[in-house]
């Protein structure tokens, strides 16, 4: 290996490849210890360390390969049989083995035994591992999420015979026995407006058949798919929809009567196949009552929306981690980039939304677990927070990943680096499972129809009422919460929806700020997250004078301390950003 001169090493482009993405992220372990029981955290800590090392090196290499070699569709065998298959690059298959088999990400919420834990693991473990995994590979996280959410939907709404038949293959960690899942909803004339679904479901003896086309189907060769279809004779609109489980291979071993028309040539998620499906009398089994199809599929959609938020948080953390590494290790004009106030401003604008999304997905994961156990308050919280994270975190990820590309400079635009892939993938989060407008409207709908806002307000007020949250912080956050709730109520009740996104953004920001303050209170010794809460209040909620005075020395000092990712004292956390009036 050639020796580098001093001049060469001092100007070399910082390369973070090979870093452990768990160990180099000090906040992740600290937060997991807040949200998980101590014994459970100690049990799974080694898994996070192992995954962090893989995500920072080997998995990232596999993801780059899979991105450059998208899957291809083969329509016939060489002997002329019409047996379609999708050929995946070996790198993608290795990623599948890691996610489904080694980590058991699609199984751990539904059965005991993953990582030798005696019961099903909490959702937070699954989502936190996904958060690390997605920092190397995004595309595969869609099949992972759909397999996981299909299983959850089947368990909640399916009859016992279907569960007994398909649950073992959905939750196995034996890769050769595994059945992956998919969700086929979208049609050319029925995207966000699902009531326009025209795929036909009709009786055939004692069973059901499906006829029609689905326009955007990710993981199209999955062994099992949940499909929305309109039953013959059913009323128009949502009330006429049924949810059906459609296997790719029938119990007698024959292929079901549907085929993949073509694969999509996508901007991002290139590693994972998405296609168009034509149903030609495909056999399918009802999941729940006909007429409640969309209601039943909402279970799958909500889990997928939370997964979208987790993925957005992970992509932001990858961008922030890369940007911090570059800023700490690259010099320009005889100064490290991180010592430059303008670069500090860029980095803190990336860090705040990244930490907000992390807090939101962790807290929501815990609430979703409580809701599954029948907690009615948690059900209300899940109903409003799920579209909220899908809306805001996915939009934030688009900006944060692009800023990360800019911090790297010209190399960030080169496909040898992770930045282009991350930027492309981040753009998708605002489209899957509802565009930004649709999910913002769903936040408002949850308030109008399900009366979720009073539950969220009381919950946040309770979180603020903690002895380790200073009075000034409680007062500022509490006052802002009241103002945001008023705005959200007025927006939800308005005759038009012009302010819906603005109000939902404010609600997301104050919710995450209060939850970060609560996280700091759980620590009682490190108040870094309290400072972040103040930063969200100051920079993402409260009005600012664009012609006002420049940042003071105390604010600059606090920003640098936050970018160092080291613990803060209470005095340091209170030194800037908090309003005085």
Coordinates of C-alpha atoms in Angstrom, one line a residue:
X1 CA 0.0 0.0 0.0
X2 CA 1.5 3.4 -1.0
X3 CA 2.4 5.8 1.7
X4 CA 0.6 9.1 1.7
X5 CA 2.5 12.3 2.2
X6 CA 1.6 14.8 5.0
X7 CA 0.0 17.1 2.4
X8 CA -2.1 14.3 0.9
X9 CA -3.4 13.1 4.3
X10 CA -4.3 16.7 5.4
X11 CA -6.4 17.3 2.3
X12 CA -7.9 13.8 1.9
X13 CA -11.7 13.7 1.7
X14 CA -13.1 12.4 5.1
X15 CA -14.5 8.9 4.6
X16 CA -16.7 7.5 7.4
X17 CA -17.1 4.1 5.8
X18 CA -16.5 1.4 8.3
X19 CA -17.8 3.3 11.3
X20 CA -20.2 1.6 13.7
X21 CA -23.5 3.5 13.2
X22 CA -24.7 2.5 16.6
X23 CA -21.6 3.3 18.7
X24 CA -21.0 6.6 16.9
X25 CA -24.5 7.8 17.7
X26 CA -24.4 8.4 21.5
X27 CA -28.1 9.5 21.7
X28 CA -29.5 6.2 20.4
X29 CA -28.3 4.0 23.3
X30 CA -29.3 6.7 25.9
X31 CA -32.8 6.9 24.4
X32 CA -33.3 3.2 24.2
X33 CA -32.5 2.9 27.9
X34 CA -35.3 5.5 28.6
X35 CA -37.9 3.7 26.6
X36 CA -37.0 0.0 27.1
X37 CA -36.9 -2.0 30.4
X38 CA -33.3 -2.4 31.6
X39 CA -33.2 -6.2 31.3
X40 CA -34.4 -6.1 27.7
X41 CA -32.0 -3.3 26.7
X42 CA -29.1 -5.3 28.1
X43 CA -30.3 -8.4 26.2
X44 CA -30.5 -6.7 22.8
X45 CA -27.6 -4.2 23.1
X46 CA -25.1 -6.6 21.4
X47 CA -27.5 -6.9 18.5
X48 CA -27.5 -3.2 18.0
X49 CA -23.7 -3.1 18.2
X50 CA -23.4 -5.9 15.6
X51 CA -25.9 -4.2 13.3
X52 CA -24.2 -0.8 13.7
X53 CA -20.9 -2.3 12.5
X54 CA -22.6 -4.0 9.6
X55 CA -24.6 -0.9 8.5
X56 CA -21.5 1.2 8.5
X57 CA -19.6 -1.1 6.3
X58 CA -20.7 -4.4 4.7
X59 CA -24.4 -3.7 4.4
X60 CA -23.7 -0.2 3.0
X61 CA -21.5 -1.9 0.3
X62 CA -24.3 -4.4 -0.5
X63 CA -26.8 -1.5 -0.7
X64 CA -24.7 0.4 -3.2
X65 CA -24.4 -2.8 -5.3
X66 CA -28.1 -3.5 -5.1
X67 CA -28.9 0.1 -6.1
X68 CA -26.8 -0.1 -9.2
X69 CA -28.2 -3.5 -10.2
X70 CA -32.0 -3.2 -10.0
X71 CA -34.2 -6.4 -10.2
X72 CA -35.3 -7.6 -13.6
X73 CA -38.5 -9.4 -14.6
X74 CA -38.3 -12.7 -16.5
X75 CA -41.7 -13.6 -18.1
X76 CA -41.0 -17.2 -19.2
X77 CA -38.7 -20.0 -18.5
X78 CA -36.2 -21.1 -21.2
X79 CA -38.5 -24.0 -22.0
X80 CA -41.4 -21.6 -22.7
X81 CA -43.4 -21.9 -19.5
X82 CA -45.2 -18.8 -18.4
X83 CA -43.7 -18.8 -14.9
X84 CA -42.7 -15.3 -14.1
X85 CA -39.9 -14.6 -11.8
X86 CA -38.0 -11.5 -10.6
X87 CA -34.3 -11.8 -10.6
X88 CA -32.6 -10.0 -7.7
X89 CA -29.0 -9.1 -7.4
X90 CA -27.1 -11.3 -5.0
X91 CA -26.3 -8.2 -2.9
X92 CA -30.0 -7.6 -2.4
X93 CA -30.6 -11.2 -1.4
X94 CA -27.8 -10.9 1.2
X95 CA -29.6 -7.9 2.6
X96 CA -32.8 -9.9 2.7
X97 CA -31.1 -12.6 4.7
X98 CA -29.8 -10.1 7.2
X99 CA -33.1 -8.4 7.7
X100 CA -35.5 -11.3 7.7
X101 CA -33.4 -14.1 9.0
X102 CA -30.6 -12.8 11.2
X103 CA -32.5 -9.9 12.7
X104 CA -36.1 -11.3 12.4
X105 CA -37.4 -7.8 11.8
X106 CA -40.7 -9.1 10.2
X107 CA -41.2 -11.7 12.9
X108 CA -40.3 -10.3 16.3
X109 CA -43.5 -8.4 16.9
X110 CA -45.6 -11.5 16.3
X111 CA -44.0 -14.4 18.1
X112 CA -41.6 -15.3 20.8
X113 CA -38.1 -16.5 20.4
X114 CA -36.4 -13.8 18.3
X115 CA -32.9 -13.2 19.9
X116 CA -34.0 -15.9 22.4
X117 CA -36.4 -13.5 24.1
X118 CA -39.2 -15.5 25.8
X119 CA -42.1 -13.4 24.3
X120 CA -42.8 -11.2 21.3
X121 CA -40.4 -8.2 21.4
X122 CA -41.8 -4.6 21.9
X123 CA -42.4 -2.7 18.6
X124 CA -39.7 -0.2 19.6
X125 CA -36.9 -2.9 19.3
X126 CA -38.1 -3.6 15.7
X127 CA -38.3 0.0 14.8
X128 CA -35.0 1.0 16.4
X129 CA -33.2 -1.8 14.6
X130 CA -34.9 -0.7 11.4
X131 CA -33.7 2.8 12.1
X132 CA -30.1 1.6 12.1
X133 CA -30.6 -0.8 9.1
X134 CA -32.2 1.9 6.9
X135 CA -29.1 4.0 7.3
X136 CA -27.5 1.6 4.9
X137 CA -30.4 0.1 2.9
X138 CA -33.8 1.8 2.3
X139 CA -35.4 -0.2 -0.5
X140 CA -35.7 -3.5 1.4
X141 CA -37.4 -1.8 4.3
X142 CA -40.6 -1.6 2.2
X143 CA -40.9 -5.4 1.9
X144 CA -39.9 -5.7 5.5
X145 CA -42.6 -3.3 6.6
X146 CA -45.3 -4.9 4.4
X147 CA -44.5 -8.4 5.6
X148 CA -44.7 -7.2 9.2
X149 CA -47.9 -5.1 8.7
X150 CA -49.6 -7.8 6.6
X151 CA -49.0 -10.3 9.4
X152 CA -50.4 -7.8 12.0
X153 CA -53.5 -7.2 9.8
X154 CA -54.0 -10.9 9.3
X155 CA -53.8 -11.5 13.1
X156 CA -56.2 -8.7 13.9
X157 CA -58.8 -9.3 11.2
X158 CA -58.3 -12.7 9.6
X159 CA -60.1 -15.9 10.5
X160 CA -58.2 -18.6 12.4
X161 CA -57.9 -20.9 9.5
X162 CA -56.0 -18.3 7.5
X163 CA -53.8 -17.4 10.4
X164 CA -53.0 -21.1 11.1
X165 CA -52.2 -21.6 7.4
X166 CA -49.9 -18.6 6.8
X167 CA -48.6 -17.3 10.0
X168 CA -45.7 -19.8 10.4
X169 CA -44.3 -18.9 6.9
X170 CA -44.7 -15.2 7.5
X171 CA -42.8 -15.2 10.8
X172 CA -40.1 -17.8 10.2
X173 CA -36.4 -16.9 10.2
X174 CA -35.6 -19.8 7.9
X175 CA -35.0 -17.8 4.7
X176 CA -35.8 -20.7 2.5
X177 CA -39.2 -21.2 4.1
X178 CA -40.1 -17.5 4.4
X179 CA -43.1 -15.9 2.7
X180 CA -42.8 -12.1 2.2
X181 CA -45.8 -9.8 2.1
X182 CA -47.1 -7.0 -0.1
X183 CA -50.0 -4.5 -0.3
X184 CA -51.9 -3.9 -3.6
X185 CA -54.2 -0.9 -3.4
X186 CA -53.3 1.7 -6.0
X187 CA -55.0 1.8 -9.3
X188 CA -54.7 4.3 -12.2
X189 CA -58.0 6.0 -11.2
X190 CA -57.7 5.3 -7.5
X191 CA -54.6 6.7 -5.9
X192 CA -55.1 8.7 -2.8
X193 CA -58.9 8.5 -3.3
X194 CA -59.2 4.8 -2.5
X195 CA -63.0 4.9 -2.8
X196 CA -62.4 4.8 -6.6
X197 CA -61.1 1.2 -6.5
X198 CA -62.6 -0.7 -9.4
X199 CA -60.9 -4.1 -9.0
X200 CA -63.7 -6.6 -8.9
X201 CA -64.2 -9.3 -6.3
X202 CA -66.8 -12.0 -7.2
X203 CA -68.0 -15.2 -5.9
X204 CA -66.9 -18.5 -7.4
X205 CA -68.6 -21.3 -5.6
X206 CA -67.6 -21.1 -2.0
X207 CA -64.6 -18.9 -2.7
X208 CA -63.7 -15.5 -4.1
X209 CA -61.9 -14.4 -7.3
X210 CA -60.3 -11.0 -8.2
X211 CA -60.4 -9.3 -11.6
X212 CA -58.7 -6.0 -12.4
X213 CA -55.4 -4.1 -12.4
X214 CA -53.2 -2.6 -9.7
X215 CA -51.0 0.2 -10.8
X216 CA -48.2 0.4 -8.2
X217 CA -47.3 -2.7 -6.4
X218 CA -44.0 -2.9 -4.5
X219 CA -42.6 -6.3 -3.8
X220 CA -44.8 -7.7 -6.6
X221 CA -43.6 -11.2 -6.4
X222 CA -44.3 -11.5 -2.7
X223 CA -45.8 -14.8 -1.6
X224 CA -48.8 -13.1 -0.1
X225 CA -50.5 -9.8 -0.8
X226 CA -53.4 -7.8 0.8
X227 CA -55.6 -6.6 -1.9
X228 CA -58.5 -4.1 -1.9
X229 CA -61.3 -5.0 -4.2
X230 CA -65.0 -4.1 -4.8
X231 CA -67.4 -6.9 -4.2
X232 CA -70.1 -7.5 -6.8
X233 CA -73.4 -5.9 -5.8
X234 CA -71.7 -3.8 -3.1
X235 CA -72.5 -0.1 -2.7
X236 CA -70.2 2.5 -4.3
X237 CA -67.5 4.3 -2.2
X238 CA -65.6 2.9 0.8
X239 CA -68.6 0.8 1.9
X240 CA -68.3 -1.5 -1.1
X241 CA -64.7 -2.5 -0.5
X242 CA -63.4 -5.8 0.8
X243 CA -59.9 -6.8 1.9
X244 CA -58.5 -10.0 0.5
X245 CA -55.4 -12.1 1.1
X246 CA -54.1 -13.3 -2.2
X247 CA -51.4 -16.0 -2.3
X248 CA -49.0 -16.2 -5.2
X249 CA -49.0 -20.0 -5.1
X250 CA -52.3 -21.9 -4.4
X251 CA -52.5 -24.8 -1.9
X252 CA -52.3 -27.3 -4.7
X253 CA -48.9 -25.8 -5.9
X254 CA -50.3 -24.1 -9.0
X255 CA -49.6 -20.4 -9.6
X256 CA -52.5 -18.1 -8.9
X257 CA -54.2 -16.3 -11.8
X258 CA -52.4 -13.0 -11.9
X259 CA -49.2 -11.7 -13.4
X260 CA -46.8 -8.9 -13.4
X261 CA -47.2 -6.6 -16.4
X262 CA -43.9 -4.8 -16.0
X263 CA -41.6 -3.4 -13.4
X264 CA -41.4 0.4 -12.7
X265 CA -38.2 2.4 -13.6
X266 CA -38.0 4.4 -10.4
X267 CA -36.1 7.4 -9.2
X268 CA -35.3 5.8 -5.9
X269 CA -35.6 2.5 -4.0
X270 CA -34.0 0.9 -7.1
X271 CA -32.9 -2.2 -5.2
X272 CA -36.5 -3.3 -4.6
X273 CA -38.9 -4.2 -7.4
X274 CA -42.2 -2.4 -7.9
X275 CA -44.6 -3.4 -10.7
X276 CA -48.0 -3.4 -12.2
X277 CA -50.3 -6.4 -11.6
X278 CA -53.1 -7.7 -13.7
X279 CA -55.6 -10.0 -11.8
X280 CA -57.2 -12.6 -14.1
X281 CA -59.6 -14.3 -11.7
X282 CA -57.1 -14.7 -9.0
X283 CA -58.2 -16.8 -5.9
X284 CA -58.2 -14.7 -2.7
X285 CA -59.6 -15.0 0.8
X286 CA -61.6 -12.4 2.6
X287 CA -59.9 -10.8 5.6
X288 CA -62.6 -9.5 7.9
X289 CA -66.1 -8.4 6.9
X290 CA -66.8 -7.4 3.2
X291 CA -67.7 -3.7 3.2
X292 CA -65.0 -2.9 5.9
X293 CA -62.1 -3.5 3.6
X294 CA -60.5 -0.1 3.9
X295 CA -61.1 0.0 7.7
X296 CA -59.4 -3.4 8.0
X297 CA -56.5 -2.4 5.7
X298 CA -56.0 0.8 7.8
X299 CA -54.2 -1.4 10.3
X300 CA -51.6 -2.2 7.6
X301 CA -51.5 1.3 6.3
X302 CA -50.9 2.8 9.8
X303 CA -48.1 0.4 10.5
X304 CA -46.6 1.3 7.1
X305 CA -46.9 5.0 7.9
X306 CA -45.1 4.6 11.1
X307 CA -42.4 2.6 9.3
X308 CA -42.2 5.5 6.8
X309 CA -41.5 7.8 9.7
X310 CA -38.8 5.5 11.1
X311 CA -37.1 5.3 7.7
X312 CA -37.2 9.1 7.3
X313 CA -35.6 9.4 10.8
X314 CA -32.9 6.9 9.8
X315 CA -32.1 8.6 6.5
X316 CA -31.8 11.9 8.4
X317 CA -29.5 10.4 10.9
X318 CA -27.3 9.0 8.2
X319 CA -27.1 12.4 6.6
X320 CA -26.4 14.1 9.9
X321 CA -23.8 11.6 10.9
X322 CA -22.0 11.9 7.6
X323 CA -22.2 15.8 7.8
X324 CA -20.8 15.9 11.3
X325 CA -18.0 13.5 10.4
X326 CA -17.0 15.7 7.4
X327 CA -17.3 18.9 9.4
X328 CA -15.1 17.5 12.2
X329 CA -12.4 16.2 9.9
X330 CA -12.2 18.4 6.9
X331 CA -10.4 21.7 6.9
X332 CA -10.8 24.8 4.6
X333 CA -9.0 28.1 5.0
X334 CA -6.9 26.6 7.8
X335 CA -10.0 25.9 9.9
X336 CA -12.1 22.8 10.6
X337 CA -15.5 23.2 9.0
X338 CA -17.3 22.6 12.3
X339 CA -15.5 25.7 13.8
X340 CA -17.2 27.9 11.2
X341 CA -20.4 29.6 12.4
X342 CA -22.2 29.3 9.1
X343 CA -21.5 25.6 8.9
X344 CA -22.7 25.3 12.5
X345 CA -25.9 26.9 11.5
X346 CA -26.3 24.4 8.6
X347 CA -25.6 21.4 10.9
X348 CA -28.0 22.5 13.6
X349 CA -30.8 23.0 11.0
X350 CA -30.1 19.3 10.0
X351 CA -29.8 18.0 13.6
X352 CA -33.1 19.4 15.0
X353 CA -35.5 17.7 12.6
X354 CA -33.4 14.5 12.8
X355 CA -33.8 14.4 16.6
X356 CA -37.5 15.3 16.4
X357 CA -38.2 12.4 14.1
X358 CA -36.2 10.0 16.3
X359 CA -38.1 11.1 19.5
X360 CA -41.5 10.8 17.7
X361 CA -41.0 7.3 16.3
X362 CA -39.7 6.0 19.6
X363 CA -42.6 7.4 21.6
X364 CA -45.2 6.4 19.0
X365 CA -43.8 2.8 19.0
X366 CA -44.4 2.6 22.7
X367 CA -47.9 4.1 22.3
X368 CA -48.7 1.6 19.5
X369 CA -47.7 -1.3 21.8
X370 CA -50.1 0.0 24.5
X371 CA -52.9 0.5 22.0
X372 CA -52.5 -3.1 20.9
X373 CA -53.1 -4.1 24.5
X374 CA -56.4 -2.2 24.6
X375 CA -55.3 1.1 26.1
X376 CA -57.9 3.6 24.8
X377 CA -55.8 6.7 25.4
X378 CA -53.0 5.1 23.5
X379 CA -55.4 4.3 20.6
X380 CA -56.3 8.0 20.4
X381 CA -52.6 9.0 20.4
X382 CA -51.7 6.5 17.7
X383 CA -54.6 7.7 15.6
X384 CA -53.3 11.3 15.5
X385 CA -49.5 10.8 15.8
X386 CA -49.2 8.2 13.0
X387 CA -50.2 10.5 10.2
X388 CA -48.4 13.3 11.9
X389 CA -45.0 11.6 11.8
X390 CA -45.7 10.4 8.2
X391 CA -46.4 14.0 7.1
X392 CA -43.7 15.9 8.8
X393 CA -40.7 13.6 9.2
X394 CA -40.9 12.5 5.6
X395 CA -40.9 16.1 4.4
X396 CA -38.0 17.0 6.7
X397 CA -36.0 14.1 5.4
X398 CA -36.0 15.6 1.9
X399 CA -34.4 18.8 3.1
X400 CA -32.0 17.2 5.6
X401 CA -30.6 14.7 3.1
X402 CA -30.1 17.3 0.4
X403 CA -28.2 19.5 2.9
X404 CA -26.1 16.6 3.8
X405 CA -25.1 16.2 0.2
X406 CA -24.2 19.8 0.1
X407 CA -22.0 19.5 3.2
X408 CA -19.9 16.9 1.4
X409 CA -19.6 19.2 -1.6
X410 CA -18.9 17.9 -5.1
X411 CA -18.3 14.4 -4.0
X412 CA -21.8 14.3 -2.5
X413 CA -23.1 14.4 -6.1
X414 CA -21.1 11.4 -7.1
X415 CA -22.6 7.9 -7.1
X416 CA -19.6 6.4 -5.4
X417 CA -20.9 8.0 -2.2
X418 CA -24.1 7.4 -0.3
X419 CA -25.6 10.8 -0.7
X420 CA -27.3 10.5 -4.1
X421 CA -29.0 7.2 -3.1
X422 CA -30.1 8.7 0.2
X423 CA -31.5 11.8 -1.4
X424 CA -33.4 9.7 -4.0
X425 CA -34.8 7.4 -1.4
X426 CA -35.8 10.3 0.9
X427 CA -38.1 11.7 -1.8
X428 CA -40.3 8.6 -1.7
X429 CA -41.4 8.9 1.9
X430 CA -43.8 11.8 1.1
X431 CA -45.6 9.6 -1.5
X432 CA -46.0 6.1 -0.1
X433 CA -49.1 5.5 2.0
X434 CA -50.5 9.0 1.3
X435 CA -48.9 12.2 0.0
X436 CA -48.2 15.1 2.3
X437 CA -51.6 16.7 1.7
X438 CA -53.5 13.5 2.3
X439 CA -51.8 12.7 5.6
X440 CA -52.1 16.2 6.8
X441 CA -55.8 16.0 6.1
X442 CA -55.9 12.7 8.0
X443 CA -54.5 14.5 11.0
X444 CA -57.4 16.9 10.8
X445 CA -59.9 14.0 10.2
X446 CA -58.7 12.3 13.3
X447 CA -59.5 15.5 15.3
X448 CA -62.9 15.9 13.6
X449 CA -64.1 12.3 13.7
X450 CA -62.1 10.6 16.4
X451 CA -61.7 13.6 18.8
X452 CA -58.0 12.9 19.3
X453 CA -56.7 16.4 20.0
X454 CA -58.0 16.7 23.6
X455 CA -56.3 13.3 24.4
X456 CA -53.0 14.5 22.9
X457 CA -53.2 17.8 24.7
X458 CA -53.8 16.2 28.1
X459 CA -51.0 13.7 27.4
X460 CA -48.5 16.4 26.6
X461 CA -49.5 18.5 29.6
X462 CA -48.9 15.5 31.8
X463 CA -45.5 14.9 30.2
X464 CA -44.6 18.6 30.9
X465 CA -45.6 18.2 34.6
X466 CA -42.2 16.7 35.6
X467 CA -40.1 17.9 38.5
X468 CA -36.9 17.8 36.3
X469 CA -38.3 20.1 33.7
X470 CA -37.5 23.7 34.7
X471 CA -40.4 26.0 35.3
X472 CA -39.4 28.4 32.5
X473 CA -39.3 25.5 30.1
X474 CA -42.7 24.2 31.2
X475 CA -44.3 27.6 30.9
X476 CA -42.9 28.3 27.4
X477 CA -43.7 24.9 26.1
X478 CA -47.1 24.9 27.8
X479 CA -48.1 28.3 26.5
X480 CA -47.1 27.3 23.0
X481 CA -49.0 24.1 23.2
X482 CA -52.1 26.0 24.0
X483 CA -51.7 28.3 21.0
X484 CA -51.0 25.4 18.7
X485 CA -54.0 23.4 19.9
X486 CA -56.2 26.5 19.2
X487 CA -54.7 26.8 15.7
X488 CA -55.2 23.0 15.0
X489 CA -58.8 23.1 16.2
X490 CA -59.7 26.1 14.1
X491 CA -58.0 24.6 11.1
X492 CA -59.7 21.2 11.5
X493 CA -63.1 22.9 11.8
X494 CA -62.6 25.4 8.9
X495 CA -64.7 25.3 5.8
X496 CA -61.6 24.9 3.7
X497 CA -58.3 23.1 4.3
X498 CA -55.9 25.9 3.4
X499 CA -54.2 26.0 6.8
X500 CA -54.2 22.2 7.5
X501 CA -50.5 21.6 6.7
X502 CA -49.3 24.7 8.6
X503 CA -51.3 23.6 11.7
X504 CA -50.2 20.0 11.5
X505 CA -46.6 21.2 11.2
X506 CA -47.0 23.3 14.3
X507 CA -48.6 20.3 16.2
X508 CA -45.7 18.0 15.2
X509 CA -43.1 20.5 16.3
X510 CA -44.6 21.3 19.7
X511 CA -45.3 17.6 20.3
X512 CA -41.7 16.6 19.6
X513 CA -40.4 19.5 21.7
X514 CA -42.4 18.5 24.7
X515 CA -41.4 14.9 24.4
X516 CA -37.7 15.8 24.1
X517 CA -38.0 17.8 27.3
X518 CA -39.6 14.8 28.9
X519 CA -36.8 12.6 27.7
X520 CA -34.3 15.0 29.3
X521 CA -36.2 14.8 32.6
X522 CA -36.0 11.0 32.5
X523 CA -32.2 11.3 32.5
X524 CA -32.1 13.9 35.2
X525 CA -28.4 14.4 34.5
X526 CA -28.0 15.1 30.8
X527 CA -30.1 17.9 29.5
X528 CA -29.1 17.9 25.9
X529 CA -32.6 17.0 24.8
X530 CA -34.0 19.9 26.8
X531 CA -31.8 22.2 24.8
X532 CA -33.0 20.5 21.6
X533 CA -36.6 21.1 22.7
X534 CA -35.8 24.8 23.2
X535 CA -34.2 24.8 19.7
X536 CA -37.4 23.4 18.2
X537 CA -39.4 26.1 20.0
X538 CA -37.1 28.9 18.9
X539 CA -36.4 27.9 15.3
X540 CA -39.3 25.8 14.2
X541 CA -42.4 27.2 16.0
X542 CA -42.1 30.8 17.3
X543 CA -42.0 33.7 14.9
X544 CA -38.7 35.3 14.1
X545 CA -37.7 38.7 12.7
X546 CA -35.7 38.1 9.6
X547 CA -34.1 41.5 10.1
X548 CA -33.4 40.9 13.8
X549 CA -30.1 40.8 15.6
X550 CA -27.5 38.1 14.8
X551 CA -27.1 35.1 17.1
X552 CA -25.3 35.9 20.3
X553 CA -22.2 34.3 21.8
X554 CA -24.3 32.1 24.2
X555 CA -26.4 30.7 21.3
X556 CA -23.3 29.9 19.3
X557 CA -21.7 28.2 22.2
X558 CA -24.8 26.1 22.8
X559 CA -25.0 25.1 19.1
X560 CA -21.3 23.9 19.2
X561 CA -22.0 21.9 22.3
X562 CA -25.0 20.2 20.7
X563 CA -23.0 19.4 17.6
X564 CA -20.3 17.8 19.7
X565 CA -23.0 15.3 20.8
X566 CA -21.8 15.3 24.4
X567 CA -24.0 15.6 27.6
X568 CA -25.1 19.1 28.8
X569 CA -25.7 20.4 32.2
X570 CA -29.0 22.0 33.1
X571 CA -27.4 25.5 33.1
X572 CA -25.9 24.9 29.6
X573 CA -29.3 23.7 28.3
X574 CA -31.0 26.8 29.7
X575 CA -28.3 29.2 28.3
X576 CA -30.0 30.2 25.0
X577 CA -33.1 29.8 22.8
X578 CA -35.7 29.9 25.6
X579 CA -38.0 32.9 25.3
X580 CA -37.7 35.4 28.2
X581 CA -41.1 37.0 27.9

